[in-house]
Amino acid sequence: MKAIVYERYGSADVLRYTDAEKPAVGDDEVLVRVRAASINHGDRAAMHGSPAVLRLAFGLRRPKATILGRDIAGKVEAVGTKVTRFQVGDEVFGEMSQRGFAEYAAAPHAHLATKPAGVTYAQAATLPVAATTALQALRLGAVEPGMTVLVNGASGGVGTFTVQLAKTLGAKVTGVCSTRNADLVRSIGADRVIDYTRENVTRGADRFDVIIDLAGNHRLSEFRRVLAPKGVYVSSSGTGGAVLGPLPRLIAVVTTSPFLSRRLRVLAVRRSTDDLTHLAELVAAGTLTPVIERTYPLSETADAIRFLDAEHARGKIVLTV
């Protein structure tokens, strides 16, 4: 099969579109003929090997998994002997532990969900990481109708889902993004858009019941200033540099929270086929619309990642196989 292979850390130049062994199928696994995949921040981090702390998991000197990719959608080609949930020909989508940017991918059946007929492969491929992250962030924030929600990083893959899902929960949403993306964030339902190139949201007069911080570009103390007295701050990012990445921010959240009336939370996303099914049903119903800025053929994955390294993508970038 063809796959996107890399054997050392670096820029997109380390990626090769080349032949690779078709994966074997374990007893509890499903072999998927991949039709679409989407790129996540984690894929870029795995490719760059940065922040360096991630190499403890990915491989200290070189990557352990030489095929990139986590989010996939496609058709079942074969099933393991213990798999009863799926059969050959079923349309599925889900999250891999890497190895998704390929013509075929083997995944545990528990990581996959059935793709509704009204959802395209490209749409389904955007959901496993980004939409699940958004959904679980809003749950952690205990968002309810009438609450004010700030989404910092509203135009990215996770952010565009967060804005839409918060609106389905009845929240009043403020999205923070750049000038280039303001119209997009407004079009997907944000009640207010703050252009961070012109206004610092942490210095405004508004107070928010829930802050979903997807960018980590302000001090924790600055976000606490605009958090309502009983509000919830949810962090999934941070800017700790090339070595520690988000760890300093996440540690600060954990160690500070017990001493405050405001609740500070670290988002730890878990795989959930129930969440995948729920999200896909929302897409099928037209309630949730994945924002796809560009699509590339699998063979041009390096160009797709170069684009992401140069630009803040609006929504998701999808690879078609």
PDB file of C-alpha atoms in Angstrom:
ATOM      1  CA  MET A   1       0.000   0.000   0.000  1.00  0.00           C
ATOM      2  CA  LYS A   2       0.956   3.671  -0.219  1.00  0.00           C
ATOM      3  CA  ALA A   3       1.509   5.626   2.990  1.00  0.00           C
ATOM      4  CA  ILE A   4       3.080   8.772   4.414  1.00  0.00           C
ATOM      5  CA  VAL A   5       6.289   7.567   6.032  1.00  0.00           C
ATOM      6  CA  TYR A   6       8.903   9.407   8.090  1.00  0.00           C
ATOM      7  CA  GLU A   7      11.962   7.959   9.778  1.00  0.00           C
ATOM      8  CA  ARG A   8      13.403  11.051  11.478  1.00  0.00           C
ATOM      9  CA  TYR A   9      12.048  14.186  13.082  1.00  0.00           C
ATOM     10  CA  GLY A  10      12.004  17.451  11.180  1.00  0.00           C
ATOM     11  CA  SER A  11      10.026  19.647   8.822  1.00  0.00           C
ATOM     12  CA  ALA A  12       7.574  18.359   6.231  1.00  0.00           C
ATOM     13  CA  ASP A  13      10.595  17.548   4.090  1.00  0.00           C
ATOM     14  CA  VAL A  14      11.079  14.327   6.118  1.00  0.00           C
ATOM     15  CA  LEU A  15       7.755  12.939   4.836  1.00  0.00           C
ATOM     16  CA  ARG A  16       7.737  10.447   1.974  1.00  0.00           C
ATOM     17  CA  TYR A  17       4.788   9.116  -0.003  1.00  0.00           C
ATOM     18  CA  THR A  18       5.992   5.581  -0.569  1.00  0.00           C
ATOM     19  CA  ASP A  19       5.220   1.882  -0.363  1.00  0.00           C
ATOM     20  CA  ALA A  20       4.647   0.350   3.055  1.00  0.00           C
ATOM     21  CA  GLU A  21       3.508  -3.012   4.354  1.00  0.00           C
ATOM     22  CA  LYS A  22      -0.248  -3.451   4.508  1.00  0.00           C
ATOM     23  CA  PRO A  23      -1.082  -3.865   8.222  1.00  0.00           C
ATOM     24  CA  ALA A  24      -2.021  -7.230   9.652  1.00  0.00           C
ATOM     25  CA  VAL A  25      -5.345  -7.464  11.466  1.00  0.00           C
ATOM     26  CA  GLY A  26      -5.373  -8.503  15.113  1.00  0.00           C
ATOM     27  CA  ASP A  27      -8.186 -10.529  16.657  1.00  0.00           C
ATOM     28  CA  ASP A  28      -9.935  -7.430  18.011  1.00  0.00           C
ATOM     29  CA  GLU A  29      -9.047  -5.136  15.119  1.00  0.00           C
ATOM     30  CA  VAL A  30     -10.675  -3.885  11.936  1.00  0.00           C
ATOM     31  CA  LEU A  31      -8.833  -3.278   8.669  1.00  0.00           C
ATOM     32  CA  VAL A  32     -10.100  -0.058   7.107  1.00  0.00           C
ATOM     33  CA  ARG A  33      -9.684   0.977   3.490  1.00  0.00           C
ATOM     34  CA  VAL A  34      -9.056   4.638   4.207  1.00  0.00           C
ATOM     35  CA  ARG A  35     -11.022   7.160   2.148  1.00  0.00           C
ATOM     36  CA  ALA A  36     -10.188  10.323   4.076  1.00  0.00           C
ATOM     37  CA  ALA A  37      -7.999  11.441   6.963  1.00  0.00           C
ATOM     38  CA  SER A  38      -7.561  14.769   8.718  1.00  0.00           C
ATOM     39  CA  ILE A  39      -4.495  16.479  10.118  1.00  0.00           C
ATOM     40  CA  ASN A  40      -4.300  17.409  13.788  1.00  0.00           C
ATOM     41  CA  HIS A  41      -1.832  19.441  15.799  1.00  0.00           C
ATOM     42  CA  GLY A  42      -0.617  16.181  17.313  1.00  0.00           C
ATOM     43  CA  ASP A  43       0.394  14.886  13.878  1.00  0.00           C
ATOM     44  CA  ARG A  44       2.562  17.941  13.319  1.00  0.00           C
ATOM     45  CA  ALA A  45       4.058  17.601  16.803  1.00  0.00           C
ATOM     46  CA  ALA A  46       4.883  13.946  16.114  1.00  0.00           C
ATOM     47  CA  MET A  47       6.544  14.885  12.828  1.00  0.00           C
ATOM     48  CA  HIS A  48       8.613  17.722  14.323  1.00  0.00           C
ATOM     49  CA  GLY A  49       9.374  15.799  17.517  1.00  0.00           C
ATOM     50  CA  SER A  50       8.531  19.019  19.322  1.00  0.00           C
ATOM     51  CA  PRO A  51       8.045  19.888  22.112  1.00  0.00           C
ATOM     52  CA  ALA A  52      10.906  17.618  23.078  1.00  0.00           C
ATOM     53  CA  VAL A  53       9.025  16.127  26.030  1.00  0.00           C
ATOM     54  CA  LEU A  54       6.794  14.293  23.551  1.00  0.00           C
ATOM     55  CA  ARG A  55       9.749  12.214  22.403  1.00  0.00           C
ATOM     56  CA  LEU A  56       9.427  10.245  25.628  1.00  0.00           C
ATOM     57  CA  ALA A  57       6.327   8.743  24.009  1.00  0.00           C
ATOM     58  CA  PHE A  58       7.138   9.028  20.301  1.00  0.00           C
ATOM     59  CA  GLY A  59      10.787   7.897  20.438  1.00  0.00           C
ATOM     60  CA  LEU A  60      13.844   9.705  21.785  1.00  0.00           C
ATOM     61  CA  ARG A  61      16.036   9.800  18.677  1.00  0.00           C
ATOM     62  CA  ARG A  62      13.668   8.765  15.928  1.00  0.00           C
ATOM     63  CA  PRO A  63       9.923   8.040  15.693  1.00  0.00           C
ATOM     64  CA  LYS A  64       8.747   4.608  16.816  1.00  0.00           C
ATOM     65  CA  ALA A  65       5.678   4.738  14.541  1.00  0.00           C
ATOM     66  CA  THR A  66       6.889   5.650  11.075  1.00  0.00           C
ATOM     67  CA  ILE A  67       3.460   6.354   9.549  1.00  0.00           C
ATOM     68  CA  LEU A  68       1.694   9.543  10.621  1.00  0.00           C
ATOM     69  CA  GLY A  69      -2.028  10.074  11.117  1.00  0.00           C
ATOM     70  CA  ARG A  70      -4.723   9.620  13.748  1.00  0.00           C
ATOM     71  CA  ASP A  71      -8.126  10.544  12.252  1.00  0.00           C
ATOM     72  CA  ILE A  72      -9.518   8.266   9.554  1.00  0.00           C
ATOM     73  CA  ALA A  73     -12.747   7.428   7.757  1.00  0.00           C
ATOM     74  CA  GLY A  74     -13.283   4.595   5.321  1.00  0.00           C
ATOM     75  CA  LYS A  75     -14.764   1.201   4.574  1.00  0.00           C
ATOM     76  CA  VAL A  76     -14.179  -2.049   6.461  1.00  0.00           C
ATOM     77  CA  GLU A  77     -11.971  -4.381   4.430  1.00  0.00           C
ATOM     78  CA  ALA A  78     -11.553  -7.196   6.987  1.00  0.00           C
ATOM     79  CA  VAL A  79     -12.315  -7.925  10.641  1.00  0.00           C
ATOM     80  CA  GLY A  80     -10.517  -9.878  13.351  1.00  0.00           C
ATOM     81  CA  THR A  81     -11.859 -13.127  14.758  1.00  0.00           C
ATOM     82  CA  LYS A  82     -13.221 -11.472  17.916  1.00  0.00           C
ATOM     83  CA  VAL A  83     -14.936  -8.540  16.175  1.00  0.00           C
ATOM     84  CA  THR A  84     -18.751  -8.676  16.076  1.00  0.00           C
ATOM     85  CA  ARG A  85     -19.615  -4.963  15.844  1.00  0.00           C
ATOM     86  CA  PHE A  86     -18.581  -4.562  12.201  1.00  0.00           C
ATOM     87  CA  GLN A  87     -18.530  -6.535   9.002  1.00  0.00           C
ATOM     88  CA  VAL A  88     -16.866  -6.132   5.635  1.00  0.00           C
ATOM     89  CA  GLY A  89     -18.343  -3.202   3.711  1.00  0.00           C
ATOM     90  CA  ASP A  90     -19.379  -1.116   6.742  1.00  0.00           C
ATOM     91  CA  GLU A  91     -18.504   2.572   6.592  1.00  0.00           C
ATOM     92  CA  VAL A  92     -16.637   3.639   9.730  1.00  0.00           C
ATOM     93  CA  PHE A  93     -14.545   6.427  11.209  1.00  0.00           C
ATOM     94  CA  GLY A  94     -12.400   6.853  14.304  1.00  0.00           C
ATOM     95  CA  GLU A  95      -9.055   7.602  15.872  1.00  0.00           C
ATOM     96  CA  MET A  96      -5.846   5.682  15.338  1.00  0.00           C
ATOM     97  CA  SER A  97      -2.718   5.623  17.467  1.00  0.00           C
ATOM     98  CA  GLN A  98      -0.792   6.998  14.464  1.00  0.00           C
ATOM     99  CA  ARG A  99      -0.500   5.039  11.166  1.00  0.00           C
ATOM    100  CA  GLY A 100      -3.627   6.608   9.659  1.00  0.00           C
ATOM    101  CA  PHE A 101      -2.137   8.435   6.654  1.00  0.00           C
ATOM    102  CA  ALA A 102      -2.184   5.366   4.436  1.00  0.00           C
ATOM    103  CA  GLU A 103      -4.384   3.451   2.026  1.00  0.00           C
ATOM    104  CA  TYR A 104      -5.146   0.890   4.742  1.00  0.00           C
ATOM    105  CA  ALA A 105      -5.181   1.156   8.520  1.00  0.00           C
ATOM    106  CA  ALA A 106      -5.793  -1.426  11.237  1.00  0.00           C
ATOM    107  CA  ALA A 107      -7.528  -0.138  14.379  1.00  0.00           C
ATOM    108  CA  PRO A 108      -9.103  -1.704  17.477  1.00  0.00           C
ATOM    109  CA  HIS A 109     -12.826  -1.996  16.838  1.00  0.00           C
ATOM    110  CA  ALA A 110     -13.451  -0.077  20.086  1.00  0.00           C
ATOM    111  CA  HIS A 111     -11.869   3.010  18.504  1.00  0.00           C
ATOM    112  CA  LEU A 112     -14.318   3.097  15.587  1.00  0.00           C
ATOM    113  CA  ALA A 113     -17.922   4.143  15.060  1.00  0.00           C
ATOM    114  CA  THR A 114     -20.349   3.676  12.192  1.00  0.00           C
ATOM    115  CA  LYS A 115     -20.464   6.556   9.704  1.00  0.00           C
ATOM    116  CA  PRO A 116     -24.040   7.678   8.955  1.00  0.00           C
ATOM    117  CA  ALA A 117     -25.016   7.636   5.294  1.00  0.00           C
ATOM    118  CA  GLY A 118     -25.608  11.388   5.294  1.00  0.00           C
ATOM    119  CA  VAL A 119     -22.055  12.182   6.410  1.00  0.00           C
ATOM    120  CA  THR A 120     -19.216  12.272   3.882  1.00  0.00           C
ATOM    121  CA  TYR A 121     -15.915  10.534   4.498  1.00  0.00           C
ATOM    122  CA  ALA A 122     -14.206  13.935   4.620  1.00  0.00           C
ATOM    123  CA  GLN A 123     -16.633  15.220   7.248  1.00  0.00           C
ATOM    124  CA  ALA A 124     -16.319  12.068   9.343  1.00  0.00           C
ATOM    125  CA  ALA A 125     -12.522  12.260   9.269  1.00  0.00           C
ATOM    126  CA  THR A 126     -12.596  15.663  10.982  1.00  0.00           C
ATOM    127  CA  LEU A 127     -14.497  14.436  14.056  1.00  0.00           C
ATOM    128  CA  PRO A 128     -12.445  11.967  16.139  1.00  0.00           C
ATOM    129  CA  VAL A 129      -9.849  14.289  17.678  1.00  0.00           C
ATOM    130  CA  ALA A 130     -11.076  17.851  17.104  1.00  0.00           C
ATOM    131  CA  ALA A 131     -14.822  17.492  17.631  1.00  0.00           C
ATOM    132  CA  THR A 132     -14.402  15.069  20.528  1.00  0.00           C
ATOM    133  CA  THR A 133     -12.014  17.535  22.186  1.00  0.00           C
ATOM    134  CA  ALA A 134     -14.555  20.332  21.779  1.00  0.00           C
ATOM    135  CA  LEU A 135     -17.419  18.253  23.150  1.00  0.00           C
ATOM    136  CA  GLN A 136     -15.504  17.065  26.194  1.00  0.00           C
ATOM    137  CA  ALA A 137     -14.170  20.569  26.899  1.00  0.00           C
ATOM    138  CA  LEU A 138     -17.707  21.933  27.054  1.00  0.00           C
ATOM    139  CA  ARG A 139     -18.774  19.074  29.318  1.00  0.00           C
ATOM    140  CA  LEU A 140     -15.846  19.775  31.629  1.00  0.00           C
ATOM    141  CA  GLY A 141     -16.980  23.381  31.738  1.00  0.00           C
ATOM    142  CA  ALA A 142     -20.523  22.211  32.590  1.00  0.00           C
ATOM    143  CA  VAL A 143     -21.976  24.543  29.953  1.00  0.00           C
ATOM    144  CA  GLU A 144     -25.707  25.162  30.287  1.00  0.00           C
ATOM    145  CA  PRO A 145     -28.267  27.332  28.469  1.00  0.00           C
ATOM    146  CA  GLY A 146     -27.745  31.036  29.054  1.00  0.00           C
ATOM    147  CA  MET A 147     -24.104  30.780  30.108  1.00  0.00           C
ATOM    148  CA  THR A 148     -21.456  33.036  28.573  1.00  0.00           C
ATOM    149  CA  VAL A 149     -18.640  31.044  26.939  1.00  0.00           C
ATOM    150  CA  LEU A 150     -15.335  32.395  25.672  1.00  0.00           C
ATOM    151  CA  VAL A 151     -13.548  30.284  23.041  1.00  0.00           C
ATOM    152  CA  ASN A 152      -9.926  31.364  22.717  1.00  0.00           C
ATOM    153  CA  GLY A 153      -8.717  30.016  19.385  1.00  0.00           C
ATOM    154  CA  ALA A 154     -12.177  29.897  17.828  1.00  0.00           C
ATOM    155  CA  SER A 155     -11.188  29.503  14.181  1.00  0.00           C
ATOM    156  CA  GLY A 156      -9.063  26.359  14.390  1.00  0.00           C
ATOM    157  CA  GLY A 157     -10.061  22.729  14.085  1.00  0.00           C
ATOM    158  CA  VAL A 158     -11.165  22.353  17.695  1.00  0.00           C
ATOM    159  CA  GLY A 159     -12.362  25.941  17.976  1.00  0.00           C
ATOM    160  CA  THR A 160     -14.849  25.807  15.106  1.00  0.00           C
ATOM    161  CA  PHE A 161     -16.452  22.739  16.658  1.00  0.00           C
ATOM    162  CA  THR A 162     -16.437  24.333  20.129  1.00  0.00           C
ATOM    163  CA  VAL A 163     -18.278  27.430  18.942  1.00  0.00           C
ATOM    164  CA  GLN A 164     -20.972  25.392  17.212  1.00  0.00           C
ATOM    165  CA  LEU A 165     -21.430  22.870  20.022  1.00  0.00           C
ATOM    166  CA  ALA A 166     -21.634  25.631  22.635  1.00  0.00           C
ATOM    167  CA  LYS A 167     -24.440  27.215  20.636  1.00  0.00           C
ATOM    168  CA  THR A 168     -26.325  23.907  20.503  1.00  0.00           C
ATOM    169  CA  LEU A 169     -26.142  23.910  24.318  1.00  0.00           C
ATOM    170  CA  GLY A 170     -27.805  27.324  24.427  1.00  0.00           C
ATOM    171  CA  ALA A 171     -24.735  29.340  25.425  1.00  0.00           C
ATOM    172  CA  LYS A 172     -23.861  32.887  24.431  1.00  0.00           C
ATOM    173  CA  VAL A 173     -20.511  32.518  22.675  1.00  0.00           C
ATOM    174  CA  THR A 174     -17.610  34.928  22.231  1.00  0.00           C
ATOM    175  CA  GLY A 175     -14.910  33.747  19.848  1.00  0.00           C
ATOM    176  CA  VAL A 176     -11.329  35.033  19.774  1.00  0.00           C
ATOM    177  CA  CYS A 177      -9.486  34.828  16.452  1.00  0.00           C
ATOM    178  CA  SER A 178      -7.512  36.901  13.943  1.00  0.00           C
ATOM    179  CA  THR A 179      -8.893  39.463  11.499  1.00  0.00           C
ATOM    180  CA  ARG A 180      -8.660  36.939   8.675  1.00  0.00           C
ATOM    181  CA  ASN A 181     -10.973  34.515  10.442  1.00  0.00           C
ATOM    182  CA  ALA A 182     -13.501  36.846  12.070  1.00  0.00           C
ATOM    183  CA  ASP A 183     -16.191  36.416   9.410  1.00  0.00           C
ATOM    184  CA  LEU A 184     -15.892  32.637   9.581  1.00  0.00           C
ATOM    185  CA  VAL A 185     -16.288  32.517  13.369  1.00  0.00           C
ATOM    186  CA  ARG A 186     -19.290  34.814  13.141  1.00  0.00           C
ATOM    187  CA  SER A 187     -20.823  32.655  10.402  1.00  0.00           C
ATOM    188  CA  ILE A 188     -20.720  29.478  12.517  1.00  0.00           C
ATOM    189  CA  GLY A 189     -22.726  31.060  15.301  1.00  0.00           C
ATOM    190  CA  ALA A 190     -20.528  33.194  17.563  1.00  0.00           C
ATOM    191  CA  ASP A 191     -22.564  35.989  19.136  1.00  0.00           C
ATOM    192  CA  ARG A 192     -19.456  38.157  19.378  1.00  0.00           C
ATOM    193  CA  VAL A 193     -16.035  37.966  17.759  1.00  0.00           C
ATOM    194  CA  ILE A 194     -12.891  39.519  19.254  1.00  0.00           C
ATOM    195  CA  ASP A 195      -9.986  40.148  16.887  1.00  0.00           C
ATOM    196  CA  TYR A 196      -6.924  39.506  19.017  1.00  0.00           C
ATOM    197  CA  THR A 197      -4.784  41.711  16.753  1.00  0.00           C
ATOM    198  CA  ARG A 198      -6.890  44.715  17.821  1.00  0.00           C
ATOM    199  CA  GLU A 199      -8.239  43.854  21.263  1.00  0.00           C
ATOM    200  CA  ASN A 200      -6.953  41.958  24.296  1.00  0.00           C
ATOM    201  CA  VAL A 201      -9.887  39.965  25.651  1.00  0.00           C
ATOM    202  CA  THR A 202      -8.275  39.670  29.094  1.00  0.00           C
ATOM    203  CA  ARG A 203      -8.391  43.466  29.538  1.00  0.00           C
ATOM    204  CA  GLY A 204     -12.065  43.873  28.715  1.00  0.00           C
ATOM    205  CA  ALA A 205     -14.986  44.442  31.053  1.00  0.00           C
ATOM    206  CA  ASP A 206     -16.822  41.195  30.230  1.00  0.00           C
ATOM    207  CA  ARG A 207     -16.809  38.228  32.595  1.00  0.00           C
ATOM    208  CA  PHE A 208     -17.361  34.702  31.314  1.00  0.00           C
ATOM    209  CA  ASP A 209     -18.961  31.690  32.959  1.00  0.00           C
ATOM    210  CA  VAL A 210     -16.726  29.332  30.986  1.00  0.00           C
ATOM    211  CA  ILE A 211     -13.428  29.928  29.187  1.00  0.00           C
ATOM    212  CA  ILE A 212     -12.241  27.263  26.748  1.00  0.00           C
ATOM    213  CA  ASP A 213      -8.574  28.085  26.131  1.00  0.00           C
ATOM    214  CA  LEU A 214      -7.317  26.407  22.981  1.00  0.00           C
ATOM    215  CA  ALA A 215      -4.417  28.801  22.350  1.00  0.00           C
ATOM    216  CA  GLY A 216      -2.686  29.304  25.696  1.00  0.00           C
ATOM    217  CA  ASN A 217      -1.400  32.714  24.605  1.00  0.00           C
ATOM    218  CA  HIS A 218      -2.246  34.634  27.802  1.00  0.00           C
ATOM    219  CA  ARG A 219      -1.087  34.191  31.375  1.00  0.00           C
ATOM    220  CA  LEU A 220      -3.355  32.156  33.595  1.00  0.00           C
ATOM    221  CA  SER A 221      -3.739  35.175  35.886  1.00  0.00           C
ATOM    222  CA  GLU A 222      -5.020  37.232  32.939  1.00  0.00           C
ATOM    223  CA  PHE A 223      -7.729  34.714  32.125  1.00  0.00           C
ATOM    224  CA  ARG A 224      -8.714  34.520  35.787  1.00  0.00           C
ATOM    225  CA  ARG A 225      -9.391  38.248  35.681  1.00  0.00           C
ATOM    226  CA  VAL A 226     -12.205  37.807  33.124  1.00  0.00           C
ATOM    227  CA  LEU A 227     -13.614  34.617  34.648  1.00  0.00           C
ATOM    228  CA  ALA A 228     -16.876  34.949  36.592  1.00  0.00           C
ATOM    229  CA  PRO A 229     -16.613  34.301  40.371  1.00  0.00           C
ATOM    230  CA  LYS A 230     -17.987  30.774  40.025  1.00  0.00           C
ATOM    231  CA  GLY A 231     -16.678  30.299  36.506  1.00  0.00           C
ATOM    232  CA  VAL A 232     -14.712  27.451  34.940  1.00  0.00           C
ATOM    233  CA  TYR A 233     -11.488  27.778  32.968  1.00  0.00           C
ATOM    234  CA  VAL A 234     -10.642  24.772  30.750  1.00  0.00           C
ATOM    235  CA  SER A 235      -7.108  24.501  29.385  1.00  0.00           C
ATOM    236  CA  SER A 236      -5.893  22.216  26.623  1.00  0.00           C
ATOM    237  CA  SER A 237      -2.857  24.156  25.477  1.00  0.00           C
ATOM    238  CA  GLY A 238       0.066  26.295  26.539  1.00  0.00           C
ATOM    239  CA  THR A 239       3.189  27.996  25.249  1.00  0.00           C
ATOM    240  CA  GLY A 240       6.004  26.515  27.296  1.00  0.00           C
ATOM    241  CA  GLY A 241       8.571  26.469  24.510  1.00  0.00           C
ATOM    242  CA  ALA A 242      10.267  23.794  22.444  1.00  0.00           C
ATOM    243  CA  VAL A 243      11.115  21.575  25.395  1.00  0.00           C
ATOM    244  CA  LEU A 244       8.090  21.419  27.698  1.00  0.00           C
ATOM    245  CA  GLY A 245       5.311  22.682  25.416  1.00  0.00           C
ATOM    246  CA  PRO A 246       2.012  22.980  27.298  1.00  0.00           C
ATOM    247  CA  LEU A 247       3.230  21.320  30.515  1.00  0.00           C
ATOM    248  CA  PRO A 248       3.992  24.500  32.510  1.00  0.00           C
ATOM    249  CA  ARG A 249       0.481  25.841  31.869  1.00  0.00           C
ATOM    250  CA  LEU A 250      -1.185  22.540  32.708  1.00  0.00           C
ATOM    251  CA  ILE A 251       0.844  22.166  35.911  1.00  0.00           C
ATOM    252  CA  ALA A 252      -0.051  25.730  36.901  1.00  0.00           C
ATOM    253  CA  VAL A 253      -3.754  24.958  36.419  1.00  0.00           C
ATOM    254  CA  VAL A 254      -3.591  21.836  38.587  1.00  0.00           C
ATOM    255  CA  THR A 255      -1.575  23.428  41.407  1.00  0.00           C
ATOM    256  CA  THR A 256      -3.509  26.723  41.503  1.00  0.00           C
ATOM    257  CA  SER A 257      -7.086  25.467  41.266  1.00  0.00           C
ATOM    258  CA  PRO A 258      -7.478  24.140  44.867  1.00  0.00           C
ATOM    259  CA  PHE A 259      -6.911  27.630  46.281  1.00  0.00           C
ATOM    260  CA  LEU A 260      -9.465  29.503  44.160  1.00  0.00           C
ATOM    261  CA  SER A 261     -13.240  29.917  44.094  1.00  0.00           C
ATOM    262  CA  ARG A 262     -12.996  29.836  40.342  1.00  0.00           C
ATOM    263  CA  ARG A 263     -12.526  26.351  38.945  1.00  0.00           C
ATOM    264  CA  LEU A 264      -9.498  25.693  36.752  1.00  0.00           C
ATOM    265  CA  ARG A 265      -9.505  22.458  34.787  1.00  0.00           C
ATOM    266  CA  VAL A 266      -7.093  20.568  32.542  1.00  0.00           C
ATOM    267  CA  LEU A 267      -8.754  18.826  29.614  1.00  0.00           C
ATOM    268  CA  ALA A 268      -7.723  15.183  29.260  1.00  0.00           C
ATOM    269  CA  VAL A 269      -9.561  13.874  26.194  1.00  0.00           C
ATOM    270  CA  ARG A 270     -10.549  10.209  26.129  1.00  0.00           C
ATOM    271  CA  ARG A 271     -11.678   8.105  23.195  1.00  0.00           C
ATOM    272  CA  SER A 272     -15.416   7.481  23.166  1.00  0.00           C
ATOM    273  CA  THR A 273     -17.419   5.754  20.444  1.00  0.00           C
ATOM    274  CA  ASP A 274     -20.565   7.149  22.070  1.00  0.00           C
ATOM    275  CA  ASP A 275     -19.225  10.660  21.534  1.00  0.00           C
ATOM    276  CA  LEU A 276     -18.257   9.840  17.937  1.00  0.00           C
ATOM    277  CA  THR A 277     -21.755   8.521  17.246  1.00  0.00           C
ATOM    278  CA  HIS A 278     -23.357  11.587  18.835  1.00  0.00           C
ATOM    279  CA  LEU A 279     -21.183  13.987  16.843  1.00  0.00           C
ATOM    280  CA  ALA A 280     -21.809  12.179  13.562  1.00  0.00           C
ATOM    281  CA  GLU A 281     -25.556  12.291  14.214  1.00  0.00           C
ATOM    282  CA  LEU A 282     -25.324  16.066  14.716  1.00  0.00           C
ATOM    283  CA  VAL A 283     -23.510  16.382  11.385  1.00  0.00           C
ATOM    284  CA  ALA A 284     -26.081  14.183   9.638  1.00  0.00           C
ATOM    285  CA  ALA A 285     -28.877  16.336  11.069  1.00  0.00           C
ATOM    286  CA  GLY A 286     -27.210  19.552   9.875  1.00  0.00           C
ATOM    287  CA  THR A 287     -26.775  20.829  13.437  1.00  0.00           C
ATOM    288  CA  LEU A 288     -22.982  20.630  13.280  1.00  0.00           C
ATOM    289  CA  THR A 289     -20.952  21.464  10.181  1.00  0.00           C
ATOM    290  CA  PRO A 290     -17.253  20.565   9.969  1.00  0.00           C
ATOM    291  CA  VAL A 291     -15.268  23.507   8.627  1.00  0.00           C
ATOM    292  CA  ILE A 292     -12.857  22.197   5.994  1.00  0.00           C
ATOM    293  CA  GLU A 293     -10.533  24.849   4.616  1.00  0.00           C
ATOM    294  CA  ARG A 294      -8.649  22.671   2.129  1.00  0.00           C
ATOM    295  CA  THR A 295      -8.375  19.103   0.908  1.00  0.00           C
ATOM    296  CA  TYR A 296      -5.234  17.472  -0.454  1.00  0.00           C
ATOM    297  CA  PRO A 297      -4.619  14.037  -1.955  1.00  0.00           C
ATOM    298  CA  LEU A 298      -2.666  11.743   0.370  1.00  0.00           C
ATOM    299  CA  SER A 299       0.372  12.059  -1.875  1.00  0.00           C
ATOM    300  CA  GLU A 300       0.533  15.811  -1.092  1.00  0.00           C
ATOM    301  CA  THR A 301       0.479  15.472   2.704  1.00  0.00           C
ATOM    302  CA  ALA A 302       3.810  17.274   2.991  1.00  0.00           C
ATOM    303  CA  ASP A 303       2.348  20.308   1.193  1.00  0.00           C
ATOM    304  CA  ALA A 304      -0.702  20.203   3.463  1.00  0.00           C
ATOM    305  CA  ILE A 305       1.484  20.312   6.574  1.00  0.00           C
ATOM    306  CA  ARG A 306       3.649  23.065   5.091  1.00  0.00           C
ATOM    307  CA  PHE A 307       0.459  25.092   4.683  1.00  0.00           C
ATOM    308  CA  LEU A 308      -0.479  24.444   8.316  1.00  0.00           C
ATOM    309  CA  ASP A 309       3.002  25.409   9.500  1.00  0.00           C
ATOM    310  CA  ALA A 310       2.736  28.702   7.598  1.00  0.00           C
ATOM    311  CA  GLU A 311      -0.909  29.594   8.289  1.00  0.00           C
ATOM    312  CA  HIS A 312      -3.444  29.297  11.086  1.00  0.00           C
ATOM    313  CA  ALA A 313      -5.895  27.029   9.284  1.00  0.00           C
ATOM    314  CA  ARG A 314      -9.580  27.817   9.386  1.00  0.00           C
ATOM    315  CA  GLY A 315     -11.110  24.597  10.604  1.00  0.00           C
ATOM    316  CA  LYS A 316      -9.624  21.356   9.335  1.00  0.00           C
ATOM    317  CA  ILE A 317      -7.339  20.162   6.542  1.00  0.00           C
ATOM    318  CA  VAL A 318      -8.460  16.840   5.027  1.00  0.00           C
ATOM    319  CA  LEU A 319      -6.462  14.278   3.059  1.00  0.00           C
ATOM    320  CA  THR A 320      -8.339  12.254   0.457  1.00  0.00           C
ATOM    321  CA  VAL A 321      -7.230   8.712  -0.300  1.00  0.00           C
TER     322      VAL A 321
END
